[in-house]
Every structure is written in structure tokens, then in C-alpha cells.
Amino acid sequence: MRSQFCGLVDETLIGQTVTLCGWVNKARVQSHQVFFDLRDHEGIVQILVESDQPELFEIASSLGQEDCLRVTGKVRERHSINDKIRTGRVEVLAEKIDVMNRAINLPFHSHETPGEDVRLKYRYLDLRRPEMQRMMRTRIKLVQALRAWLDARGFQDIETPILTKATPEGARDFLVPARMHAGEFYALPQSPQLFKQILMMAGFDRYYQIARCFRDEALRADRQLEFTQLDMEFAWVDEAEVQDTVEGMIRHVFREVMQVELADPFPRMSYDEAMRRYGSDKPDLRIDLELIDIAEHVRSVEFKVFAEWANHAEGRVVALRAPDAATWSRKQIDELAAHAAKYGAKGLAWLKLEDRSKGREGVNSPIAKFFDDATLNAILDACGAQNGDLLLFGAGPYKQVCDFMGAVRLKLGKDLGRIEHSWRPLWVTDFPMFEWDEEAGRYVALHHPFTAPAVDDIADLKANARIAVSRGYDMVLNGNEIGGGSIRIHRPDMQSAVFDLLGISREEADAKFGFLLEALSHGAPPHGGIAFGIDRIAALMAGTDSIRDVIPFPKTTTAQCLMTGAPSPLDPEQLKEVHIRTLEA
Amino acid sequence: MRSQFCGLVDETLIGQTVTLCGWVNKARVQSHQVFFDLRDHEGIVQILVESDQPELFEIASSLGQEDCLRVTGKVRERHSINDKIRTGRVEVLAEKIDVMNRAINLPFHSHETPGEDVRLKYRYLDLRRPEMQRMMRTRIKLVQALRAWLDARGFQDIETPILTKATPEGARDFLVPARMHAGEFYALPQSPQLFKQILMMAGFDRYYQIARCFRDEALRADRQLEFTQLDMEFAWVDEAEVQDTVEGMIRHVFREVMQVELADPFPRMSYDEAMRRYGSDKPDLRIDLELIDIAEHVRSVEFKVFAEWANHAEGRVVALRAPDAATWSRKQIDELAAHAAKYGAKGLAWLKLEDRSKGREGVNSPIAKFFDDATLNAILDACGAQNGDLLLFGAGPYKQVCDFMGAVRLKLGKDLGRIEHSWRPLWVTDFPMFEWDEEAGRYVALHHPFTAPAVDDIADLKANARIAVSRGYDMVLNGNEIGGGSIRIHRPDMQSAVFDLLGISREEADAKFGFLLEALSHGAPPHGGIAFGIDRIAALMAGTDSIRDVIPFPKTTTAQCLMTGAPSPLDPEQLKEVHIRTLEA
């Protein structure tokens, strides 16, 4: 139907007749001429209609935005040159215009960005905007580059089921009533975890899948009911091989899609070090601020909250230096404290170092009075504080201090403009195997119950569960966990021992994971893998904070598709067929 | 962990030390030697352990099938050469054996093919068999070749939602109760049809997706609850462009995966011609038998069922020539008649031509007595009957005769060994737009309600709905419909008219398809597409009748996953969270 894409018409075509298809971007009707831009996914080109062609002129004069046209005409040089676009030196003198479809009652115009609800309801209009086309096409390129790399290396792209078994571990499952089995349900997979492990036991050696996963959780800005991960698994590997392989893949896709060269190799950092230096297991290395432990200096100060936690076996007291922020107002500091409070802080002590040569006089802080001179100096030295700096302090249980001071660090990085323009990947390793769940009175798995512990000895694991380290690893990029994986348990006795430590009874384990235990006992090879969040990586590459910008038809935070109107009520007869009914309101 | 794949160890490695990982295929313990085959996905290699290494010999003597090992040893020439396999001229003299995992209580051995229920329950063992590895890897290669071709041509791989809106048209939907919207439900998509059309309206121009689709229908041997299709859509095209493009793609993948060159171009045949000649809209062209209309010869015969349908406006009377089948027994013919009965035949008249030179004496048939000589000769001539042939006859309503005589044709092709060893693709085109549903007293769409009619004029379509032809097309290969598509309606007034003809009220159309009608009115381009059944194409390529052989974790015909035990009963509390309960039995 067309000879060219609109956005690719340039000087090389001058004098030629072209046929273009697209949408009217903007029309300007003058007394003897109509100009309009015709748009497709490659860009726009200016079309000109002269009044000496009365029939054509009448059609052109009637055109509105988003009318869908086919235009045939001759390419010619243009008077007013626009060097910002490829087609800016030419225009097309129209000879024929077919109006394929009119756009009537438009809710908004393509150059506008209305509220997100309107954008989602009329998603096709939203997606026509060049910015949305660019972001979606970034995602498409990412996936294409990943597949090309994987296919070239013998990874097998294998589909696993969407209708599978409910596993009431982890997040909440989406349920699907079974018509042929009254009272029974399928569940949508939270990930293909067990299937990919089974594939390794089935001899597929190297697996990948761009897999849809489902979690029925409250939606945050960066979560969707369904999301996409690059799921991978390798047989006969250790963590070094998985990490080396997939970081090569990530370097490849950043080179292909972004023309960016990432570090080679990625730095490795233990979970303990990441928490200690950055208060986070997904540290944003673009920010050069670090937490500084000062417990040793404040064990005997009069400021109770410091002294108490400095002497507590599971406490932490840290300082964070905010360079050149001594000029911050009380209001700015209060805002920072409010931010910290969201992450569990009870308060946020601060100190402004105005002029160290003045001693105490040069220090402005509500808590300085609790410190003797030696302590004050020790703290300032530990922080490397310079005149003009603001210091912020956190004290409390170790994990809580990490959480809120890590959050303070990120906000400071942003507020102080100290986020480097770069891509800073790293591996975080040596995660704890278990976390103690106070409420449930039992251990929970930090990764998942199939992650191998670093020790091979079951007695050792049981004796030292609280400090056991797993063979899990996360890939972190600019403060985002973009991938997570582990070497898996491949011995049935170890898997049973871990279920046991997690408080899963033998009966429960058999009922839920019997097929896994059986498979492990039928000659399972050592194996491990990883999963990458495609939506998140695409959003990072596209330069947007919202994964909804890289998902063509996302759900709202209230779990609705505004375009189609899903979910929707159904006829009770339809429910009866699958043997359920709704509860009364 | 390994230096080589087992199946790739050959003479070039003689004298070298290799490390191999895999499963014990078969072990033979002799007094001074243990031989076993180690297997991975590339094949097997023979390992030898000598008794002069007592520790190793003891381990080797204890090995059982499917034990999972890592073996290090030296490659050497072998005495008894096996030229059937790549590794048949070498063996590996083991120096070290790590038993990674034992296989205990095996339900079957990898060289066996037990019943399908056992295979599906222990799918990982089933999939380890070389034949299953071959079939699965054929599917993987197919998908890889499709993607490579599509990516190179600018098709955009775009994901559409799995949690979407119920559309009580077509097949039965799988339902998913919404937790955040009590009493409301998502549905799993039967296909991404409307989303892909919307993507064309959103400016993506060329789309594809390897898409999971869901239909809650009774399972037949070749159906699954969830299945995979290559879904494609093009903006600004007519049917010739879609067909030319995708047949090029299919030729490409057959060349890549099967080293087979398909016809170029594929033959085109109208629906009417396909029904007339083959009694099927998916004719298997490998069989050289055709239906022959004989109504004109039997309008006034005494055999009532022939005469009646020969004179009926919607009747059909056909003959089918079975070459050299006059020797068939009564039992064989009865079996054929029973087969025809499954497809709606009331009976299957037959005639054996033993010796035409003998006139009536040379004919053996219970119905010949109803024909005068001229009629008999006319029928024999029309069929081109030769001595030794069997003729089979069908009479009845047009569609019914097509159905059962088409089925008889396929069975004859098989029974007579007349199925050519070849790949015979074709396009079937010019389908009826509507079928009249007697029961519902209304038209139903033969493809789907978004398929464009061949006529552009709404009044014409309404006046001639019964004989209206659509712009749909099917790709057929060796009697299988492997792809189906159409040019879609892109004008809102035409879409409304078609809904109207299908008995869908304005209110109902707005409720179900309001967003589509609105999108069509906002500048929708002409567009069309197609979807290919990946499971079916992979099964054809792998040479298996069952799509379950190319799906790693299929469901049974009773909709169960025997490995994981899905579907399963759930705790009522879990159901309460999504606002449903099960009906009492």
C-alpha cells in the first residue's frame, strides 16, 4: 500500500513519486495551500496541497488530527528547512489522498500527555505518541538482543505451563477454577522455578524463557499483576559460571540497545558489606555517600539512644555525611527525617559542621551537647567531615538502621545532585540463608526454599541456621535489583533438611513438593540459574520511572485494564459451569 | 564442570583427558572391567573402568541406570567399533568418578516407553529419552527460526495481557476471580485478537508474538487447555501481501529446520473448490483421490436417496474412486462405512468394477440394480473407473456429504497407502462470511466477528449475507490447518453492521466491544493478520501425531498435570480472599 515510511522520506527521493500511509499530525489551512504533517512510527513528513487542485484541496481542508490517510505525491525541496528531523528538507506535493478512516470525537490529541487514566483508556492513541513508540521499541530491542545472545549460545527456549498448581508459599496465587474437576483449582505461576529445575533434571542442560509471571499482590507504582522475566537455568554449574555468563549477556544488551559499555567484570560485594556501607542489599553505586559506623565512639555517651544501641549485640549506630549541606534549613532536615520515618526511623539526629577551627562553637547540633570533645572529634574524624557538611545519624536495631539510613542516603544523593550519570552494575552475594520470622516463630527463606546453602553438611546447616549463608546472588544496577538467582539444592536429603528448617512438615512437603523430592532422587544434576526483570530493565533503558511506560496494556494500581474494562462481573450461569459462586457482599 | 559433551567425544580427542557429565545409560560389570554408557543431550559415550583401580572399580560396580555422574578420563581407541554413533570409535578410560546423585526407585528406565500416564507423571525421566529430546528440540528450532526471520523483517515482538476481559463469544473462557474487585473476574485470552488489532491502531505497523492462548474446551488428542500460537498482524495490507509474506516465512522455517523446500508460491484454492474436490476446507493434497459429483447422472434413478439429493437444491451426490480396492472384503467396506457414520453418513453405497468388458456381470454392487445401463456407464465414465476399482458413494445435504466423504477419502488414502511422502501446503480462501445456526436462528461468524467481508458496501452485505464471502484465509499443510487469518474490518460502520448481522445488539456490542468500536472511530488503518498453531507445526515437523510430544509439560485429556497434581482442592480461606466459594457437590 505504501512505497516509503513517512519518517524516512529525505533528499534522496526528491523528484520521485511516493505513496505514504499514516496519521494527520497537524494541519494548517491557508487560503491557497493546506500543509499537514503525516506521521507513522518512523516520524513525520510535511504534505502540501495546492488550491489549484480543487477536489484535493477540499479533502485536505477537511482533515483533522489522527485522520488515517494514504497520500501519493511528489517529493520536492522545502523552503523552510527543519534540521531537527530527517524529513526536514523536503515536502510532498500531494496528488492523491485516500482517507482510510476519520478520527472523530478524539479524547485527546497525540501531542498532548493527558492524565494516566485517560492514557490507559485510550491506550492506542497514547501509544501513537513518538515518546511511547520510542519506549516500547526500546523494550522490544532489549528482548531481541537477549534472545539473539542466548540462541547463539545454545540456550533452549522452552515454554512452561501457565495453568499450574497452587503453592501457598510466597506471594498470593491467582486461582483458576477447573471445569472438569469440581472444587479444584489451577494457579497461575509466580515463576517457572520448579519447572525450570525439572528441565535440568530432564537433560535440557541450558534453558531460558521470556516468561510471564503472576502475583496477586497490592500494586505499587513499579508492580503489575503480571510481569515478565527472563528466566534461565543451567545444569552442571557453580555460581561463578552463572554470573560470568549472564553478566556477559547484560553487557551485550547494553552495548546493542544503549551503546553503553558496562564494567567487565561487574564488581562483587557480599550482602554484609552492602548493608554495612550502603544500608541496602541493592546499593546504588552512582552515589558516593557511605554509612559510617560510629558505635565504638558512642558506647558511653549520655545520649541514651546512641549508647544503648552501640552496646547492643544486634544494634547499629551510623553517621552519614551530606557534603556541603550545612546550609540546609530546619524544614529540609525535617523532610529528610519524615522520609526516614517511612522506613522505620524514630528520629534523625543531625549535626552541621560550620567551622571546625572554632571547636564546639563551629558545630550546630541538638545532640552535640551529649558528646565530650574527644567523642565529637572522633565522630567528625570518622566521617571525614569538612566545614559546611551536614552529618545525619541513625541508631537502632541493625536491619532497621540499614533500611532508613539507606533510604536517607538515596534521598540525599538525589537532593544534593550527587547521582553520577552512569551505569553501575554489581553482584551482591553471600546472602543469609534464612530470616527469623518473629511472628511465625520460624525461619523463612530469604531467596526461596530451593536455594542451596554454602555448606554441604546437613548437621552443620542445622546447627548454624541463623548465620548460614546461601549460594544466592542478585544483579543490581543503579540501585535496582534487576536479576536474582542461586545455585539450587540438588540432593534430596538437603532439600528435606531445608524444608524441615523452614517448619514444613514431611507431610506438607510431600503434598506440595513431592514431585520435586522424587525428581531429586532420580539422578538430578547440580544446577543453578537466575531470573531478570524485563519490565524493570526496559524501564531503566527507556529512562522512565514507571514500568507501565514499557508495557503496552498495563493494569492500574487498582488492578484494572481501563481500555477493555477487565475485571468484570459475570453471569452466575458461567460461574456455575466452573462450580463456583461469588460470596455475598 | 565439564570439558566436553558426552555425545561429541570422537577420534579427534584420542589421547586427551576429558571431563564429562551425564547419566548412566547402561552398565555392564565384568570380572575385571566395568563398561557403561554416559549420556547427555548430545548422545552417549562408552566409559571403561579397569579393576586395577580398586576404589574406582568399586564405585563403577555400584552404578545403576540414571545415576548422575561426572567422569574424568583419557579418550582412547575402542576395540568394538560402533559406526552408528559419533562416539562409536572411542571410549574413555576413567580416572575419576564423582557420583553427583543416585537414582533410586526408578519407575522406568530411559530406554523404555511406558504408558503415557507414567511418562507424564515422571516427565523429567521421559524427557531424558533421546527421542523426546529430539522432538522438543525440533520445536525449539522452529520457534528460533520463526523469530530470526520475523526480527530481520521489522516485526515487533509485543506482549499482550494474560489477565484480560471475559468475552462470552467463541469458546469457553478460563476465569480468574479478582481479589481487589469482589464479584468480578478476569479471563485468560483465547487469542490476542483484539489486542493485536489495537496495536495496529496504535501505530506498531508489524506485530508478532509467540502467544499463549487458552480455551476451556473438552480435550481431544490434539488439543490442550493452553496452546501456543505465532500471532501476527500487519497494518496497511491486503490479503495478497499477508499471504506472500507468511508463506515466505513458512518456506524459510521448513528449509532451516527440515531441509525441505516447499512450493513457491503455495497453491491457492477457494473454499468452494476445496469442498467440492476434497470434501474438506483443509484438504490433504498428498492423496490423489477426489470427490466426483454425479448428481446430473442420478436425478431420475430408482435409488431414492440418490434421486432425492440429486434434485435437492442443497443436496449433493458424489462418488469416490478407490483404485485397486475391488478386492476389499465386506468387512473392510463395513469398517469404512462405520468410519463415515462417525462423520454423519447414514450409509455408504459401494460398487466394485471387476471387469467392465462383461457389462453388468462385471459389476458387483448392491445398488447397481437401481441404475439403467446408461446411468451405470455414465457413473463409471465420470469416475474414470478401471477394472479392479472400488467406488464409494455418498448422498445427502451438501455439507454433510462433504464431511463424511472427505473423511472416507482420508481413510482410503491411508488404507490404500496412497499418501505421498511430501509436504503439500496450500492456501484456502474465499470462505463464507457467515454460517446459519439453525438452533440459535441466527448467523454465526465462520472465522470471527472482526473478519472483513469481500464487499465494501454495507447494504450489499446485508442483502446477501447468506452467500457473502469473507477476506479470510487458512494455510493448510498435509491436511492440517496450520494457520488462519483475515483482513479485518477497519471501519466502525462496517463493524457495527456485522455485529448486527450476528444478532449482537447495540447495547451488547457496546458492553463487550465498545473499546474496539471507539478505537475504529479514532483513525484505524486497514489491517490484517494471521495466527499459526506452533504445537501442531512442531508435531508435524517432529513426525508425531500427538502435540503432547512437543509440549514439555502437557495436560492429560482429563485436564490434569500428572507431575505436579494440578488442579487441586484449596483451603476455603484462600477462596474467601478472592470472594468466591465452591458449589456443593
PDB file of N, CA, C and O in Angstrom, chain B residues 368-402:
ATOM      1  N   ALA B 368     -26.370 -51.352  -7.970  1.00  0.00           N
ATOM      2  CA  ALA B 368     -26.300 -51.282  -9.436  1.00  0.00           C
ATOM      3  C   ALA B 368     -27.652 -51.577 -10.062  1.00  0.00           C
ATOM      4  O   ALA B 368     -27.995 -51.046 -11.125  1.00  0.00           O
ATOM      5  N   LYS B 369     -28.440 -52.378  -9.382  1.00  0.00           N
ATOM      6  CA  LYS B 369     -29.751 -52.756  -9.925  1.00  0.00           C
ATOM      7  C   LYS B 369     -30.684 -51.557 -10.101  1.00  0.00           C
ATOM      8  O   LYS B 369     -31.628 -51.596 -10.872  1.00  0.00           O
ATOM      9  N   PHE B 370     -30.422 -50.491  -9.375  1.00  0.00           N
ATOM     10  CA  PHE B 370     -31.273 -49.296  -9.496  1.00  0.00           C
ATOM     11  C   PHE B 370     -30.918 -48.438 -10.701  1.00  0.00           C
ATOM     12  O   PHE B 370     -31.599 -47.470 -10.999  1.00  0.00           O
ATOM     13  N   PHE B 371     -29.780 -48.742 -11.342  1.00  0.00           N
ATOM     14  CA  PHE B 371     -29.322 -47.905 -12.456  1.00  0.00           C
ATOM     15  C   PHE B 371     -29.544 -48.617 -13.775  1.00  0.00           C
ATOM     16  O   PHE B 371     -29.225 -49.809 -13.899  1.00  0.00           O
ATOM     17  N   ASP B 372     -30.015 -47.888 -14.783  1.00  0.00           N
ATOM     18  CA  ASP B 372     -30.033 -48.495 -16.112  1.00  0.00           C
ATOM     19  C   ASP B 372     -28.613 -48.464 -16.685  1.00  0.00           C
ATOM     20  O   ASP B 372     -27.713 -47.870 -16.085  1.00  0.00           O
ATOM     21  N   ASP B 373     -28.412 -49.114 -17.801  1.00  0.00           N
ATOM     22  CA  ASP B 373     -27.057 -49.244 -18.338  1.00  0.00           C
ATOM     23  C   ASP B 373     -26.412 -47.893 -18.599  1.00  0.00           C
ATOM     24  O   ASP B 373     -25.219 -47.685 -18.320  1.00  0.00           O
ATOM     25  N   ALA B 374     -27.208 -46.987 -19.156  1.00  0.00           N
ATOM     26  CA  ALA B 374     -26.658 -45.669 -19.498  1.00  0.00           C
ATOM     27  C   ALA B 374     -26.163 -44.962 -18.236  1.00  0.00           C
ATOM     28  O   ALA B 374     -25.074 -44.382 -18.210  1.00  0.00           O
ATOM     29  N   THR B 375     -26.952 -45.028 -17.172  1.00  0.00           N
ATOM     30  CA  THR B 375     -26.576 -44.386 -15.918  1.00  0.00           C
ATOM     31  C   THR B 375     -25.314 -45.008 -15.353  1.00  0.00           C
ATOM     32  O   THR B 375     -24.366 -44.328 -14.942  1.00  0.00           O
ATOM     33  N   LEU B 376     -25.322 -46.359 -15.355  1.00  0.00           N
ATOM     34  CA  LEU B 376     -24.153 -47.072 -14.840  1.00  0.00           C
ATOM     35  C   LEU B 376     -22.893 -46.642 -15.590  1.00  0.00           C
ATOM     36  O   LEU B 376     -21.861 -46.319 -14.985  1.00  0.00           O
ATOM     37  N   ASN B 377     -22.992 -46.615 -16.888  1.00  0.00           N
ATOM     38  CA  ASN B 377     -21.838 -46.231 -17.705  1.00  0.00           C
ATOM     39  C   ASN B 377     -21.439 -44.776 -17.465  1.00  0.00           C
ATOM     40  O   ASN B 377     -20.242 -44.451 -17.406  1.00  0.00           O
ATOM     41  N   ALA B 378     -22.433 -43.941 -17.320  1.00  0.00           N
ATOM     42  CA  ALA B 378     -22.137 -42.519 -17.079  1.00  0.00           C
ATOM     43  C   ALA B 378     -21.381 -42.350 -15.767  1.00  0.00           C
ATOM     44  O   ALA B 378     -20.415 -41.566 -15.682  1.00  0.00           O
ATOM     45  N   ILE B 379     -21.804 -43.098 -14.749  1.00  0.00           N
ATOM     46  CA  ILE B 379     -21.120 -43.008 -13.447  1.00  0.00           C
ATOM     47  C   ILE B 379     -19.693 -43.528 -13.578  1.00  0.00           C
ATOM     48  O   ILE B 379     -18.735 -42.888 -13.128  1.00  0.00           O
ATOM     49  N   LEU B 380     -19.551 -44.692 -14.213  1.00  0.00           N
ATOM     50  CA  LEU B 380     -18.205 -45.271 -14.359  1.00  0.00           C
ATOM     51  C   LEU B 380     -17.299 -44.337 -15.157  1.00  0.00           C
ATOM     52  O   LEU B 380     -16.127 -44.145 -14.802  1.00  0.00           O
ATOM     53  N   ASP B 381     -17.854 -43.732 -16.186  1.00  0.00           N
ATOM     54  CA  ASP B 381     -17.062 -42.815 -17.000  1.00  0.00           C
ATOM     55  C   ASP B 381     -16.669 -41.582 -16.185  1.00  0.00           C
ATOM     56  O   ASP B 381     -15.523 -41.126 -16.239  1.00  0.00           O
ATOM     57  N   ALA B 382     -17.648 -41.038 -15.453  1.00  0.00           N
ATOM     58  CA  ALA B 382     -17.375 -39.824 -14.662  1.00  0.00           C
ATOM     59  C   ALA B 382     -16.238 -40.077 -13.682  1.00  0.00           C
ATOM     60  O   ALA B 382     -15.395 -39.193 -13.442  1.00  0.00           O
ATOM     61  N   CYS B 383     -16.218 -41.305 -13.146  1.00  0.00           N
ATOM     62  CA  CYS B 383     -15.187 -41.620 -12.153  1.00  0.00           C
ATOM     63  C   CYS B 383     -13.878 -42.045 -12.790  1.00  0.00           C
ATOM     64  O   CYS B 383     -12.865 -42.182 -12.103  1.00  0.00           O
ATOM     65  N   GLY B 384     -13.894 -42.295 -14.083  1.00  0.00           N
ATOM     66  CA  GLY B 384     -12.695 -42.853 -14.713  1.00  0.00           C
ATOM     67  C   GLY B 384     -12.367 -44.211 -14.128  1.00  0.00           C
ATOM     68  O   GLY B 384     -11.197 -44.562 -13.943  1.00  0.00           O
ATOM     69  N   ALA B 385     -13.418 -44.984 -13.803  1.00  0.00           N
ATOM     70  CA  ALA B 385     -13.215 -46.260 -13.104  1.00  0.00           C
ATOM     71  C   ALA B 385     -12.483 -47.258 -13.987  1.00  0.00           C
ATOM     72  O   ALA B 385     -12.766 -47.380 -15.179  1.00  0.00           O
ATOM     73  N   GLN B 386     -11.541 -47.954 -13.407  1.00  0.00           N
ATOM     74  CA  GLN B 386     -10.780 -49.006 -14.078  1.00  0.00           C
ATOM     75  C   GLN B 386     -11.156 -50.348 -13.453  1.00  0.00           C
ATOM     76  O   GLN B 386     -11.596 -50.410 -12.296  1.00  0.00           O
ATOM     77  N   ASN B 387     -10.942 -51.380 -14.203  1.00  0.00           N
ATOM     78  CA  ASN B 387     -11.178 -52.721 -13.641  1.00  0.00           C
ATOM     79  C   ASN B 387     -10.352 -52.877 -12.362  1.00  0.00           C
ATOM     80  O   ASN B 387      -9.180 -52.515 -12.317  1.00  0.00           O
ATOM     81  N   GLY B 388     -11.001 -53.431 -11.346  1.00  0.00           N
ATOM     82  CA  GLY B 388     -10.293 -53.625 -10.068  1.00  0.00           C
ATOM     83  C   GLY B 388     -10.540 -52.501  -9.086  1.00  0.00           C
ATOM     84  O   GLY B 388     -10.100 -52.570  -7.947  1.00  0.00           O
ATOM     85  N   ASP B 389     -11.286 -51.464  -9.516  1.00  0.00           N
ATOM     86  CA  ASP B 389     -11.544 -50.332  -8.616  1.00  0.00           C
ATOM     87  C   ASP B 389     -12.794 -50.581  -7.762  1.00  0.00           C
ATOM     88  O   ASP B 389     -13.706 -51.290  -8.154  1.00  0.00           O
ATOM     89  N   LEU B 390     -12.769 -49.923  -6.615  1.00  0.00           N
ATOM     90  CA  LEU B 390     -13.959 -49.859  -5.768  1.00  0.00           C
ATOM     91  C   LEU B 390     -14.464 -48.416  -5.829  1.00  0.00           C
ATOM     92  O   LEU B 390     -13.670 -47.482  -5.741  1.00  0.00           O
ATOM     93  N   LEU B 391     -15.776 -48.241  -6.039  1.00  0.00           N
ATOM     94  CA  LEU B 391     -16.356 -46.902  -5.977  1.00  0.00           C
ATOM     95  C   LEU B 391     -17.205 -46.794  -4.721  1.00  0.00           C
ATOM     96  O   LEU B 391     -17.901 -47.746  -4.359  1.00  0.00           O
ATOM     97  N   LEU B 392     -17.109 -45.635  -4.077  1.00  0.00           N
ATOM     98  CA  LEU B 392     -17.915 -45.392  -2.881  1.00  0.00           C
ATOM     99  C   LEU B 392     -18.779 -44.181  -3.137  1.00  0.00           C
ATOM    100  O   LEU B 392     -18.353 -43.237  -3.814  1.00  0.00           O
ATOM    101  N   PHE B 393     -19.989 -44.194  -2.608  1.00  0.00           N
ATOM    102  CA  PHE B 393     -20.957 -43.147  -2.921  1.00  0.00           C
ATOM    103  C   PHE B 393     -21.508 -42.506  -1.662  1.00  0.00           C
ATOM    104  O   PHE B 393     -21.751 -43.185  -0.660  1.00  0.00           O
ATOM    105  N   GLY B 394     -21.724 -41.215  -1.751  1.00  0.00           N
ATOM    106  CA  GLY B 394     -22.368 -40.508  -0.663  1.00  0.00           C
ATOM    107  C   GLY B 394     -23.446 -39.593  -1.198  1.00  0.00           C
ATOM    108  O   GLY B 394     -23.251 -38.952  -2.237  1.00  0.00           O
ATOM    109  N   ALA B 395     -24.553 -39.517  -0.486  1.00  0.00           N
ATOM    110  CA  ALA B 395     -25.650 -38.630  -0.880  1.00  0.00           C
ATOM    111  C   ALA B 395     -26.265 -38.041   0.378  1.00  0.00           C
ATOM    112  O   ALA B 395     -26.356 -38.716   1.403  1.00  0.00           O
ATOM    113  N   GLY B 396     -26.647 -36.769   0.290  1.00  0.00           N
ATOM    114  CA  GLY B 396     -27.250 -36.122   1.457  1.00  0.00           C
ATOM    115  C   GLY B 396     -27.110 -34.616   1.350  1.00  0.00           C
ATOM    116  O   GLY B 396     -26.813 -34.093   0.271  1.00  0.00           O
ATOM    117  N   PRO B 397     -27.313 -33.921   2.451  1.00  0.00           N
ATOM    118  CA  PRO B 397     -27.115 -32.472   2.447  1.00  0.00           C
ATOM    119  C   PRO B 397     -25.657 -32.164   2.104  1.00  0.00           C
ATOM    120  O   PRO B 397     -24.751 -32.910   2.505  1.00  0.00           O
ATOM    121  N   TYR B 398     -25.456 -31.072   1.374  1.00  0.00           N
ATOM    122  CA  TYR B 398     -24.138 -30.765   0.799  1.00  0.00           C
ATOM    123  C   TYR B 398     -23.006 -30.873   1.818  1.00  0.00           C
ATOM    124  O   TYR B 398     -22.023 -31.589   1.630  1.00  0.00           O
ATOM    125  N   LYS B 399     -23.142 -30.136   2.940  1.00  0.00           N
ATOM    126  CA  LYS B 399     -22.062 -30.060   3.922  1.00  0.00           C
ATOM    127  C   LYS B 399     -21.783 -31.431   4.554  1.00  0.00           C
ATOM    128  O   LYS B 399     -20.633 -31.826   4.764  1.00  0.00           O
ATOM    129  N   GLN B 400     -22.873 -32.170   4.813  1.00  0.00           N
ATOM    130  CA  GLN B 400     -22.735 -33.480   5.447  1.00  0.00           C
ATOM    131  C   GLN B 400     -21.997 -34.456   4.539  1.00  0.00           C
ATOM    132  O   GLN B 400     -21.123 -35.199   4.981  1.00  0.00           O
ATOM    133  N   VAL B 401     -22.352 -34.430   3.266  1.00  0.00           N
ATOM    134  CA  VAL B 401     -21.688 -35.324   2.304  1.00  0.00           C
ATOM    135  C   VAL B 401     -20.203 -34.980   2.224  1.00  0.00           C
ATOM    136  O   VAL B 401     -19.338 -35.858   2.206  1.00  0.00           O
ATOM    137  N   CYS B 402     -19.910 -33.672   2.191  1.00  0.00           N
ATOM    138  CA  CYS B 402     -18.504 -33.254   2.180  1.00  0.00           C
ATOM    139  C   CYS B 402     -17.787 -33.838   3.385  1.00  0.00           C
ATOM    140  O   CYS B 402     -16.698 -34.408   3.268  1.00  0.00           O
TER     141      CYS B 402
END
